[in-house]
Amino acid sequence: MSVVRDPILEDASHVPAVTSPYEGKTLRIGDHLKFSTYWFATNFLWGALLVIMLPGEMKHMVPNDRVAAIGLLGGVSALVALVVPLIVGELSDRCSSRFGRRRPFIVSGVAINLVGLVLMCISYSTSTPLEQSGSNKFWATVGFLLSSPSFLWFLLAYMVVQLGNNIASAAYSGVIPDLVPKDQRGIASGYMALMSQFGTLAGVVGCGKLLGDQPEIVKYILVGGALGLLALVTVLGIKETPLPEKPPKIDWGLYVRSLWINPKLYPDFAWVWITRALVMLGFYSVLPFINYYFIDVIGIEKPDGPASLMIGALLISSCVSGIYGGIISDRIGRKKVVYIANMVIAVVALSFIFCRSIPQVLIAGSIFGLGYGAYISVDWALGTDVLPNKKSAGKEMGVWHIAMTLPQTIAAPFAGDLILRFGKTPYIAADGSHSVHYTINGYAAVFGLCAICFALGAYFLKNVRSVR
């Protein structure tokens, strides 16, 4: 009888086991907040960038090709987020620093992230608006954008931000599996969901509502300052047990083979990965274009304020369901929470097609938030529950993280192409500037795609056997 070799266990066998300093303890609220403050910081960054700053900057830099520009930024930069966690996860698993395995990478990643923000600010400040590409085809427009030095420099700066953020976040992904006792991971995931929503809310409202009319440099200072200072709360507030000895050098051949988590050996991990990828595919098909949805469908010329209100309503409601979703999942099981949550967001995603006013969008956004917050609250707990080997949690959480980053490389370009396929029309704004409007049918197609992805994310979770 042949024995199936498992490269995951072979690779992890070289990493010494360590005991969490929190093992056997009941974590207090302060402990949970210290664990999750970095998550607030990084979501503050992405809330401000994805919802407010990037759409506004592309509207200035490429006013007539903004949808293609956002799709390109999302797709290309997500490639960095796809590769970096796989490398950093393994390196942090084997880090023998006296400061612990994860914190050195969090600090260095945040530093690179801040450099990228400075480069983005400089690149945007020195750019001039581009003329229209003259094409309704996505990839033809992409070629036009990449021929512009100013847009190309901005794209490269944005990739530096992605590089730094993913170095820090990949190492941080191993913190909960490393340190939080298993029976408290549901509530820890709930706190992370809460801080995630609060962070995104603060970034969106701070840059969209409070600083909407301020120069872009002020927004960059706010985002960079919040990221740096709040990340320190986690870095200085958590305790890590250093590795007792330095592991041998990485066998990169074995490591690459161990990245393939065999679905036959670990079917539950595979199904959780698939369901998360489907939900993220739906979510990131819409998120980059919310600002433009207000322009083209709701008819708002200056969308930062309304977009902030809608995302704010969504996130406030998701905070409520987020913290309770994690607690409830520890009692009744993760799967039941996901079934209900995903069906809610699938139905509500379709309702956005029929919204024609800000109040209607706010109501739909609030209901969507209740479902999405409940899903996010158990998302992290599901991932940690089905890890193949806890000793290599950083690497395996990196593989699990691909379920979020890989869909981003596909979602933004695909959704941008879908919107473009339904055409665009010239438009003259109230201030006399020339721009374009994209059709309602294009957005309807994208929201329909989202609903299908959310529903499938719930359906396939039934195949997970080891988690209730």
Tab-separated table of C-alpha atoms in Angstrom:
chain	number	residue	atom	x	y	z
A	1	MET	CA	0.000	0.000	0.000
A	2	SER	CA	1.512	3.333	-1.045
A	3	VAL	CA	1.736	6.169	1.455
A	4	VAL	CA	0.629	9.639	0.335
A	5	ARG	CA	3.379	12.133	1.128
A	6	ASP	CA	2.133	15.398	2.498
A	7	PRO	CA	4.559	18.258	1.726
A	8	ILE	CA	2.671	20.508	4.158
A	9	LEU	CA	3.616	18.343	7.117
A	10	GLU	CA	7.145	17.767	5.787
A	11	ASP	CA	7.718	21.507	5.422
A	12	ALA	CA	6.178	22.347	8.800
A	13	SER	CA	8.231	19.647	10.552
A	14	HIS	CA	11.265	21.919	10.414
A	15	VAL	CA	9.518	24.662	12.446
A	16	PRO	CA	9.842	24.246	16.235
A	17	ALA	CA	6.575	24.278	18.163
A	18	VAL	CA	5.951	27.211	20.520
A	19	THR	CA	3.336	27.730	23.204
A	20	SER	CA	1.203	30.852	23.115
A	21	PRO	CA	1.682	33.132	26.160
A	22	TYR	CA	-2.142	33.408	26.207
A	23	GLU	CA	-2.778	29.650	26.366
A	24	GLY	CA	-5.116	28.730	29.223
A	25	LYS	CA	-6.162	32.344	29.755
A	26	THR	CA	-9.431	34.115	29.045
A	27	LEU	CA	-8.709	37.116	26.847
A	28	ARG	CA	-10.081	40.436	28.065
A	29	ILE	CA	-11.630	43.145	25.920
A	30	GLY	CA	-8.357	45.070	26.026
A	31	ASP	CA	-6.478	42.036	24.716
A	32	HIS	CA	-8.891	41.621	21.812
A	33	LEU	CA	-8.591	45.299	20.948
A	34	LYS	CA	-4.790	45.114	20.925
A	35	PHE	CA	-4.927	42.072	18.654
A	36	SER	CA	-7.276	43.759	16.191
A	37	THR	CA	-6.127	47.401	16.155
A	38	TYR	CA	-3.806	46.729	13.207
A	39	TRP	CA	-6.862	45.445	11.339
A	40	PHE	CA	-8.558	48.795	12.060
A	41	ALA	CA	-5.484	50.617	10.717
A	42	THR	CA	-5.191	48.698	7.462
A	43	ASN	CA	-8.938	48.891	6.790
A	44	PHE	CA	-8.841	52.627	7.470
A	45	LEU	CA	-6.258	52.813	4.687
A	46	TRP	CA	-8.267	50.734	2.207
A	47	GLY	CA	-11.576	52.363	3.041
A	48	ALA	CA	-10.125	55.772	2.256
A	49	LEU	CA	-8.204	54.650	-0.837
A	50	LEU	CA	-10.689	52.327	-2.538
A	51	VAL	CA	-13.942	54.170	-1.895
A	52	ILE	CA	-12.915	57.850	-1.893
A	53	MET	CA	-9.377	58.694	-2.952
A	54	LEU	CA	-8.675	56.432	-5.953
A	55	PRO	CA	-12.057	57.033	-7.677
A	56	GLY	CA	-11.643	60.793	-7.183
A	57	GLU	CA	-8.059	60.750	-8.416
A	58	MET	CA	-8.926	58.722	-11.509
A	59	LYS	CA	-11.826	61.094	-12.219
A	60	HIS	CA	-9.224	63.871	-12.298
A	61	MET	CA	-6.393	62.029	-14.062
A	62	VAL	CA	-8.449	60.107	-16.664
A	63	PRO	CA	-11.981	61.593	-16.555
A	64	ASN	CA	-13.235	59.795	-19.658
A	65	ASP	CA	-11.705	56.388	-18.898
A	66	ARG	CA	-12.150	56.213	-15.141
A	67	VAL	CA	-13.858	52.780	-15.058
A	68	ALA	CA	-11.041	51.124	-17.024
A	69	ALA	CA	-8.450	52.920	-14.885
A	70	ILE	CA	-9.970	51.654	-11.622
A	71	GLY	CA	-10.249	48.142	-13.073
A	72	LEU	CA	-6.597	48.203	-14.116
A	73	LEU	CA	-5.393	49.522	-10.744
A	74	GLY	CA	-7.364	46.858	-8.916
A	75	GLY	CA	-6.258	43.988	-11.112
A	76	VAL	CA	-2.539	44.736	-11.434
A	77	SER	CA	-1.955	45.766	-7.832
A	78	ALA	CA	-3.769	42.669	-6.580
A	79	LEU	CA	-1.094	40.554	-8.269
A	80	VAL	CA	1.280	41.859	-5.597
A	81	ALA	CA	-1.238	40.865	-2.942
A	82	LEU	CA	-1.408	37.425	-4.516
A	83	VAL	CA	2.313	36.626	-4.386
A	84	VAL	CA	3.694	38.491	-1.357
A	85	PRO	CA	1.717	36.693	1.401
A	86	LEU	CA	2.929	33.312	0.161
A	87	ILE	CA	6.553	34.335	0.632
A	88	VAL	CA	6.174	36.425	3.768
A	89	GLY	CA	3.964	33.850	5.474
A	90	GLU	CA	6.718	31.231	5.271
A	91	LEU	CA	9.451	33.675	6.248
A	92	SER	CA	7.516	34.820	9.303
A	93	ASP	CA	6.789	31.216	10.329
A	94	ARG	CA	10.558	30.697	10.554
A	95	CYS	CA	11.546	34.108	11.932
A	96	SER	CA	13.699	33.606	15.039
A	97	SER	CA	13.786	37.242	16.149
A	98	ARG	CA	13.603	37.840	19.893
A	99	PHE	CA	10.659	40.174	19.135
A	100	GLY	CA	8.650	37.227	17.838
A	101	ARG	CA	7.803	35.758	14.455
A	102	ARG	CA	5.196	38.237	13.211
A	103	ARG	CA	5.988	41.687	14.587
A	104	PRO	CA	9.248	42.354	12.686
A	105	PHE	CA	7.398	41.885	9.386
A	106	ILE	CA	4.469	44.022	10.492
A	107	VAL	CA	6.826	46.914	11.291
A	108	SER	CA	8.834	46.660	8.058
A	109	GLY	CA	5.680	46.259	5.969
A	110	VAL	CA	4.037	49.344	7.437
A	111	ALA	CA	7.212	51.358	6.764
A	112	ILE	CA	7.185	50.352	3.064
A	113	ASN	CA	3.463	51.099	2.914
A	114	LEU	CA	4.092	54.646	4.145
A	115	VAL	CA	6.785	55.179	1.498
A	116	GLY	CA	4.292	54.078	-1.153
A	117	LEU	CA	1.715	56.596	0.078
A	118	VAL	CA	4.271	59.392	-0.233
A	119	LEU	CA	5.054	58.318	-3.810
A	120	MET	CA	1.349	58.166	-4.688
A	121	CYS	CA	0.798	61.669	-3.359
A	122	ILE	CA	3.733	63.051	-5.358
A	123	SER	CA	2.676	61.234	-8.523
A	124	TYR	CA	-0.912	62.480	-8.307
A	125	SER	CA	0.086	66.050	-7.455
A	126	THR	CA	2.327	66.322	-10.536
A	127	SER	CA	-0.089	64.686	-13.010
A	128	THR	CA	-2.233	66.361	-15.674
A	129	PRO	CA	-5.595	65.047	-17.012
A	130	LEU	CA	-5.368	62.676	-19.988
A	131	GLU	CA	-7.504	62.939	-23.098
A	132	GLN	CA	-10.027	60.187	-23.874
A	133	SER	CA	-8.699	56.953	-25.348
A	134	GLY	CA	-11.538	56.933	-27.872
A	135	SER	CA	-12.319	53.251	-27.282
A	136	ASN	CA	-15.189	51.433	-25.565
A	137	LYS	CA	-13.080	48.275	-25.276
A	138	PHE	CA	-11.448	47.601	-21.927
A	139	TRP	CA	-8.063	46.265	-23.053
A	140	ALA	CA	-7.635	48.926	-25.746
A	141	THR	CA	-8.216	51.545	-23.062
A	142	VAL	CA	-5.728	49.793	-20.774
A	143	GLY	CA	-3.050	50.063	-23.475
A	144	PHE	CA	-3.754	53.786	-23.773
A	145	LEU	CA	-3.459	54.284	-20.001
A	146	LEU	CA	-0.177	52.397	-19.737
A	147	SER	CA	1.312	54.584	-22.462
A	148	SER	CA	0.940	57.591	-20.161
A	149	PRO	CA	4.024	58.148	-17.921
A	150	SER	CA	1.992	59.955	-15.241
A	151	PHE	CA	-0.525	57.120	-14.913
A	152	LEU	CA	2.237	54.501	-15.014
A	153	TRP	CA	4.159	56.192	-12.173
A	154	PHE	CA	0.966	56.386	-10.132
A	155	LEU	CA	0.326	52.684	-10.738
A	156	LEU	CA	3.857	51.762	-9.627
A	157	ALA	CA	3.498	53.871	-6.471
A	158	TYR	CA	0.226	52.125	-5.702
A	159	MET	CA	1.964	48.756	-6.085
A	160	VAL	CA	4.535	49.846	-3.473
A	161	VAL	CA	1.621	50.486	-1.106
A	162	GLN	CA	0.291	47.012	-1.896
A	163	LEU	CA	3.735	45.483	-1.340
A	164	GLY	CA	4.185	47.015	2.101
A	165	ASN	CA	0.627	46.408	3.211
A	166	ASN	CA	0.745	42.758	2.208
A	167	ILE	CA	4.068	42.167	3.947
A	168	ALA	CA	2.530	43.440	7.169
A	169	SER	CA	-0.855	41.784	6.687
A	170	ALA	CA	0.591	38.401	5.710
A	171	ALA	CA	2.590	38.220	8.932
A	172	TYR	CA	-0.364	39.555	10.918
A	173	SER	CA	-2.560	36.759	9.518
A	174	GLY	CA	-0.623	34.300	11.686
A	175	VAL	CA	-1.250	36.198	14.922
A	176	ILE	CA	-4.660	34.725	15.844
A	177	PRO	CA	-3.738	31.087	14.996
A	178	ASP	CA	-0.474	31.571	16.935
A	179	LEU	CA	-1.778	33.291	20.026
A	180	VAL	CA	-5.554	33.051	20.551
A	181	PRO	CA	-6.831	29.902	22.343
A	182	LYS	CA	-9.021	27.844	20.011
A	183	ASP	CA	-12.192	28.208	22.080
A	184	GLN	CA	-11.939	32.015	21.821
A	185	ARG	CA	-11.219	32.391	18.102
A	186	GLY	CA	-14.864	33.020	17.260
A	187	ILE	CA	-15.044	36.080	19.487
A	188	ALA	CA	-11.554	37.152	18.341
A	189	SER	CA	-12.769	36.940	14.746
A	190	GLY	CA	-15.804	38.985	15.795
A	191	TYR	CA	-13.581	41.715	17.221
A	192	MET	CA	-11.525	41.691	14.035
A	193	ALA	CA	-14.715	42.077	12.005
A	194	LEU	CA	-15.784	44.939	14.260
A	195	MET	CA	-12.456	46.724	13.943
A	196	SER	CA	-12.413	46.047	10.209
A	197	GLN	CA	-15.797	47.720	9.756
A	198	PHE	CA	-14.976	50.609	12.101
A	199	GLY	CA	-11.664	51.125	10.318
A	200	THR	CA	-13.242	51.202	6.885
A	201	LEU	CA	-15.995	53.489	8.181
A	202	ALA	CA	-13.479	55.900	9.683
A	203	GLY	CA	-11.431	55.954	6.465
A	204	VAL	CA	-14.451	56.523	4.225
A	205	VAL	CA	-16.100	59.170	6.411
A	206	GLY	CA	-12.828	60.852	7.321
A	207	CYS	CA	-11.683	61.285	3.719
A	208	GLY	CA	-15.083	61.530	2.034
A	209	LYS	CA	-17.206	63.570	4.406
A	210	LEU	CA	-14.908	65.427	6.795
A	211	LEU	CA	-12.043	66.106	4.368
A	212	GLY	CA	-13.998	65.955	1.104
A	213	ASP	CA	-12.964	69.450	-0.039
A	214	GLN	CA	-9.448	69.378	1.382
A	215	PRO	CA	-6.327	68.995	-0.812
A	216	GLU	CA	-5.345	65.408	-1.521
A	217	ILE	CA	-2.125	65.776	0.484
A	218	VAL	CA	-4.186	66.286	3.656
A	219	LYS	CA	-5.932	62.953	3.046
A	220	TYR	CA	-2.608	61.194	2.515
A	221	ILE	CA	-1.273	62.621	5.786
A	222	LEU	CA	-4.391	61.412	7.629
A	223	VAL	CA	-4.227	57.916	6.108
A	224	GLY	CA	-0.489	57.498	6.648
A	225	GLY	CA	-0.566	58.853	10.195
A	226	ALA	CA	-3.461	56.613	11.213
A	227	LEU	CA	-1.807	53.530	9.718
A	228	GLY	CA	1.549	54.115	11.407
A	229	LEU	CA	0.278	55.050	14.852
A	230	LEU	CA	-2.444	52.426	15.140
A	231	ALA	CA	-0.220	49.615	13.889
A	232	LEU	CA	2.072	50.387	16.822
A	233	VAL	CA	-0.773	49.580	19.239
A	234	THR	CA	-0.791	45.982	18.016
A	235	VAL	CA	2.985	45.693	17.672
A	236	LEU	CA	3.625	46.981	21.202
A	237	GLY	CA	0.486	45.522	22.787
A	238	ILE	CA	0.674	41.811	21.931
A	239	LYS	CA	3.046	39.197	23.306
A	240	GLU	CA	4.802	36.608	21.189
A	241	THR	CA	6.887	33.629	22.209
A	242	PRO	CA	10.083	33.605	20.093
A	243	LEU	CA	11.120	30.371	18.448
A	244	PRO	CA	13.402	28.395	20.783
A	245	GLU	CA	15.886	27.788	17.978
A	246	LYS	CA	16.509	28.971	14.462
A	247	PRO	CA	14.905	26.655	11.880
A	248	PRO	CA	17.007	25.329	8.996
A	249	LYS	CA	17.086	27.241	5.734
A	250	ILE	CA	13.962	27.060	3.635
A	251	ASP	CA	13.840	24.282	1.064
A	252	TRP	CA	12.085	26.379	-1.567
A	253	GLY	CA	11.315	23.379	-3.741
A	254	LEU	CA	9.565	21.633	-0.864
A	255	TYR	CA	7.925	24.923	0.094
A	256	VAL	CA	6.461	25.481	-3.376
A	257	ARG	CA	5.092	21.933	-3.341
A	258	SER	CA	3.606	22.514	0.119
A	259	LEU	CA	1.610	25.489	-1.198
A	260	TRP	CA	-0.636	22.981	-2.922
A	261	ILE	CA	-3.009	22.019	-0.118
A	262	ASN	CA	-4.373	18.787	-1.521
A	263	PRO	CA	-8.202	18.876	-1.493
A	264	LYS	CA	-8.264	15.095	-1.009
A	265	LEU	CA	-6.201	15.371	2.179
A	266	TYR	CA	-7.751	18.627	3.410
A	267	PRO	CA	-11.208	18.905	1.809
A	268	ASP	CA	-12.594	21.255	4.445
A	269	PHE	CA	-9.823	23.781	3.881
A	270	ALA	CA	-10.433	23.572	0.134
A	271	TRP	CA	-14.177	24.225	0.450
A	272	VAL	CA	-13.722	27.104	2.895
A	273	TRP	CA	-11.176	28.570	0.461
A	274	ILE	CA	-13.609	28.264	-2.459
A	275	THR	CA	-16.535	29.794	-0.578
A	276	ARG	CA	-14.425	32.727	0.577
A	277	ALA	CA	-13.116	33.290	-2.962
A	278	LEU	CA	-16.674	33.425	-4.309
A	279	VAL	CA	-17.800	35.988	-1.714
A	280	MET	CA	-14.741	38.146	-2.335
A	281	LEU	CA	-15.216	37.889	-6.101
A	282	GLY	CA	-18.680	39.340	-5.687
A	283	PHE	CA	-17.662	42.012	-3.199
A	284	TYR	CA	-14.660	43.307	-5.151
A	285	SER	CA	-16.625	43.384	-8.394
A	286	VAL	CA	-18.672	46.230	-6.900
A	287	LEU	CA	-16.551	48.015	-4.285
A	288	PRO	CA	-14.146	49.847	-6.658
A	289	PHE	CA	-17.086	51.266	-8.640
A	290	ILE	CA	-19.430	52.414	-5.834
A	291	ASN	CA	-18.338	56.029	-6.284
A	292	TYR	CA	-19.134	55.856	-10.012
A	293	TYR	CA	-22.458	54.064	-9.327
A	294	PHE	CA	-23.614	57.267	-7.629
A	295	ILE	CA	-22.557	59.320	-10.638
A	296	ASP	CA	-23.995	57.114	-13.384
A	297	VAL	CA	-27.055	55.495	-11.760
A	298	ILE	CA	-28.169	57.799	-8.937
A	299	GLY	CA	-27.177	60.971	-10.809
A	300	ILE	CA	-24.913	62.600	-8.195
A	301	GLU	CA	-22.159	64.781	-9.671
A	302	LYS	CA	-20.100	64.919	-6.463
A	303	PRO	CA	-20.407	61.413	-5.040
A	304	ASP	CA	-17.907	61.479	-2.140
A	305	GLY	CA	-20.496	62.588	0.423
A	306	PRO	CA	-23.302	60.209	-0.644
A	307	ALA	CA	-20.826	57.337	-1.059
A	308	SER	CA	-19.561	58.014	2.472
A	309	LEU	CA	-23.121	57.957	3.811
A	310	MET	CA	-23.938	54.687	2.063
A	311	ILE	CA	-20.735	52.937	3.100
A	312	GLY	CA	-21.199	54.406	6.583
A	313	ALA	CA	-24.724	52.967	6.868
A	314	LEU	CA	-23.465	49.621	5.576
A	315	LEU	CA	-20.562	49.499	8.009
A	316	ILE	CA	-22.511	50.636	11.064
A	317	SER	CA	-25.028	47.852	10.544
A	318	SER	CA	-22.218	45.386	9.827
A	319	CYS	CA	-20.532	46.346	13.114
A	320	VAL	CA	-23.703	45.351	14.970
A	321	SER	CA	-23.984	41.967	13.265
A	322	GLY	CA	-20.208	41.478	13.182
A	323	ILE	CA	-19.491	41.323	16.895
A	324	TYR	CA	-22.588	39.221	17.664
A	325	GLY	CA	-22.042	36.954	14.662
A	326	GLY	CA	-18.697	35.770	16.010
A	327	ILE	CA	-20.108	35.126	19.486
A	328	ILE	CA	-23.170	33.309	18.136
A	329	SER	CA	-21.009	31.179	15.829
A	330	ASP	CA	-19.090	29.843	18.850
A	331	ARG	CA	-22.439	28.573	20.186
A	332	ILE	CA	-24.525	27.442	17.213
A	333	GLY	CA	-21.788	26.860	14.632
A	334	ARG	CA	-20.156	28.901	11.862
A	335	LYS	CA	-22.065	27.423	8.924
A	336	LYS	CA	-25.529	28.480	10.035
A	337	VAL	CA	-24.365	32.080	10.364
A	338	VAL	CA	-22.852	32.004	6.862
A	339	TYR	CA	-25.945	30.437	5.270
A	340	ILE	CA	-28.193	33.214	6.531
A	341	ALA	CA	-25.696	36.029	5.970
A	342	ASN	CA	-24.852	35.119	2.386
A	343	MET	CA	-28.447	34.736	1.293
A	344	VAL	CA	-29.218	38.198	2.724
A	345	ILE	CA	-26.405	39.892	0.818
A	346	ALA	CA	-27.245	37.986	-2.383
A	347	VAL	CA	-30.819	39.285	-2.373
A	348	VAL	CA	-29.848	42.820	-1.384
A	349	ALA	CA	-27.165	42.994	-4.090
A	350	LEU	CA	-29.941	42.666	-6.667
A	351	SER	CA	-31.935	45.469	-5.023
A	352	PHE	CA	-29.212	48.024	-5.839
A	353	ILE	CA	-30.180	47.654	-9.503
A	354	PHE	CA	-33.566	49.247	-8.766
A	355	CYS	CA	-32.412	52.050	-6.433
A	356	ARG	CA	-32.757	55.559	-7.889
A	357	SER	CA	-32.371	57.809	-4.838
A	358	ILE	CA	-30.016	58.235	-1.887
A	359	PRO	CA	-32.597	57.092	0.732
A	360	GLN	CA	-33.202	53.884	-1.220
A	361	VAL	CA	-29.462	53.218	-1.446
A	362	LEU	CA	-29.025	53.877	2.284
A	363	ILE	CA	-31.746	51.363	3.185
A	364	ALA	CA	-30.287	48.708	0.864
A	365	GLY	CA	-26.775	49.410	2.145
A	366	SER	CA	-27.852	49.044	5.777
A	367	ILE	CA	-29.479	45.654	5.157
A	368	PHE	CA	-26.473	44.510	3.110
A	369	GLY	CA	-24.248	45.515	6.027
A	370	LEU	CA	-26.143	43.293	8.458
A	371	GLY	CA	-25.495	40.264	6.262
A	372	TYR	CA	-21.925	41.138	5.333
A	373	GLY	CA	-20.908	41.884	8.935
A	374	ALA	CA	-22.232	38.513	10.064
A	375	TYR	CA	-20.270	36.769	7.296
A	376	ILE	CA	-17.004	38.592	8.032
A	377	SER	CA	-17.347	37.850	11.739
A	378	VAL	CA	-16.980	34.101	11.146
A	379	ASP	CA	-14.769	34.287	8.053
A	380	TRP	CA	-11.507	34.414	10.000
A	381	ALA	CA	-12.668	31.798	12.495
A	382	LEU	CA	-13.593	29.416	9.667
A	383	GLY	CA	-10.151	29.813	8.153
A	384	THR	CA	-8.314	29.119	11.411
A	385	ASP	CA	-10.584	26.170	12.240
A	386	VAL	CA	-9.593	24.218	9.113
A	387	LEU	CA	-5.852	24.972	8.873
A	388	PRO	CA	-3.918	21.803	7.953
A	389	ASN	CA	-1.061	22.472	10.376
A	390	LYS	CA	-0.928	25.178	13.040
A	391	LYS	CA	2.885	25.236	13.158
A	392	SER	CA	2.931	26.757	9.677
A	393	ALA	CA	-0.045	29.050	10.288
A	394	GLY	CA	1.612	32.054	8.633
A	395	LYS	CA	2.157	30.240	5.351
A	396	GLU	CA	-1.207	28.508	5.387
A	397	MET	CA	-3.067	31.706	6.243
A	398	GLY	CA	-1.167	33.159	3.275
A	399	VAL	CA	-2.647	30.426	1.069
A	400	TRP	CA	-6.051	31.103	2.607
A	401	HIS	CA	-5.510	34.851	2.013
A	402	ILE	CA	-5.230	34.112	-1.714
A	403	ALA	CA	-8.964	33.431	-1.579
A	404	MET	CA	-9.335	37.183	-1.077
A	405	THR	CA	-6.537	38.491	-3.307
A	406	LEU	CA	-6.940	36.238	-6.352
A	407	PRO	CA	-10.566	37.328	-6.885
A	408	GLN	CA	-9.407	40.951	-6.793
A	409	THR	CA	-7.077	40.383	-9.734
A	410	ILE	CA	-10.081	39.066	-11.672
A	411	ALA	CA	-13.012	41.050	-10.271
A	412	ALA	CA	-12.028	44.666	-10.939
A	413	PRO	CA	-10.885	44.184	-14.574
A	414	PHE	CA	-13.803	41.850	-15.343
A	415	ALA	CA	-16.381	44.206	-13.810
A	416	GLY	CA	-14.794	47.186	-15.565
A	417	ASP	CA	-14.950	45.353	-18.882
A	418	LEU	CA	-18.571	44.373	-18.202
A	419	ILE	CA	-19.588	47.975	-17.512
A	420	LEU	CA	-17.763	49.186	-20.634
A	421	ARG	CA	-19.470	46.594	-22.845
A	422	PHE	CA	-22.802	48.345	-22.300
A	423	GLY	CA	-21.342	51.628	-23.571
A	424	LYS	CA	-20.901	55.193	-22.349
A	425	THR	CA	-22.274	58.573	-23.373
A	426	PRO	CA	-20.722	62.088	-23.343
A	427	TYR	CA	-21.726	64.266	-20.422
A	428	ILE	CA	-21.201	67.930	-19.505
A	429	ALA	CA	-21.179	68.585	-15.757
A	430	ALA	CA	-22.645	71.673	-14.072
A	431	ASP	CA	-19.188	73.271	-13.904
A	432	GLY	CA	-18.784	72.886	-17.676
A	433	SER	CA	-16.282	70.019	-17.549
A	434	HIS	CA	-16.628	67.186	-20.059
A	435	SER	CA	-16.950	63.604	-18.885
A	436	VAL	CA	-18.876	60.412	-19.660
A	437	HIS	CA	-21.725	58.427	-18.111
A	438	TYR	CA	-21.803	54.631	-18.103
A	439	THR	CA	-25.139	52.847	-18.586
A	440	ILE	CA	-27.383	51.441	-15.859
A	441	ASN	CA	-27.380	48.071	-17.645
A	442	GLY	CA	-23.644	47.742	-17.093
A	443	TYR	CA	-24.010	48.163	-13.341
A	444	ALA	CA	-27.034	45.826	-13.333
A	445	ALA	CA	-24.896	43.098	-14.906
A	446	VAL	CA	-22.228	43.544	-12.223
A	447	PHE	CA	-24.712	43.434	-9.335
A	448	GLY	CA	-26.297	40.316	-10.841
A	449	LEU	CA	-22.865	38.663	-10.935
A	450	CYS	CA	-22.353	39.598	-7.275
A	451	ALA	CA	-25.626	38.012	-6.202
A	452	ILE	CA	-24.704	34.722	-7.894
A	453	CYS	CA	-21.271	34.670	-6.215
A	454	PHE	CA	-22.721	35.355	-2.751
A	455	ALA	CA	-25.338	32.624	-3.120
A	456	LEU	CA	-22.782	30.059	-4.306
A	457	GLY	CA	-20.531	30.991	-1.374
A	458	ALA	CA	-23.287	29.834	0.979
A	459	TYR	CA	-24.247	26.764	-1.033
A	460	PHE	CA	-20.779	25.191	-1.259
A	461	LEU	CA	-20.134	25.589	2.469
A	462	LYS	CA	-22.381	22.552	3.017
A	463	ASN	CA	-19.402	20.410	1.931
A	464	VAL	CA	-17.353	21.404	5.008
A	465	ARG	CA	-17.617	18.519	7.477
A	466	SER	CA	-15.355	19.351	10.437
A	467	VAL	CA	-16.993	22.693	11.275
A	468	ARG	CA	-20.545	23.096	12.539
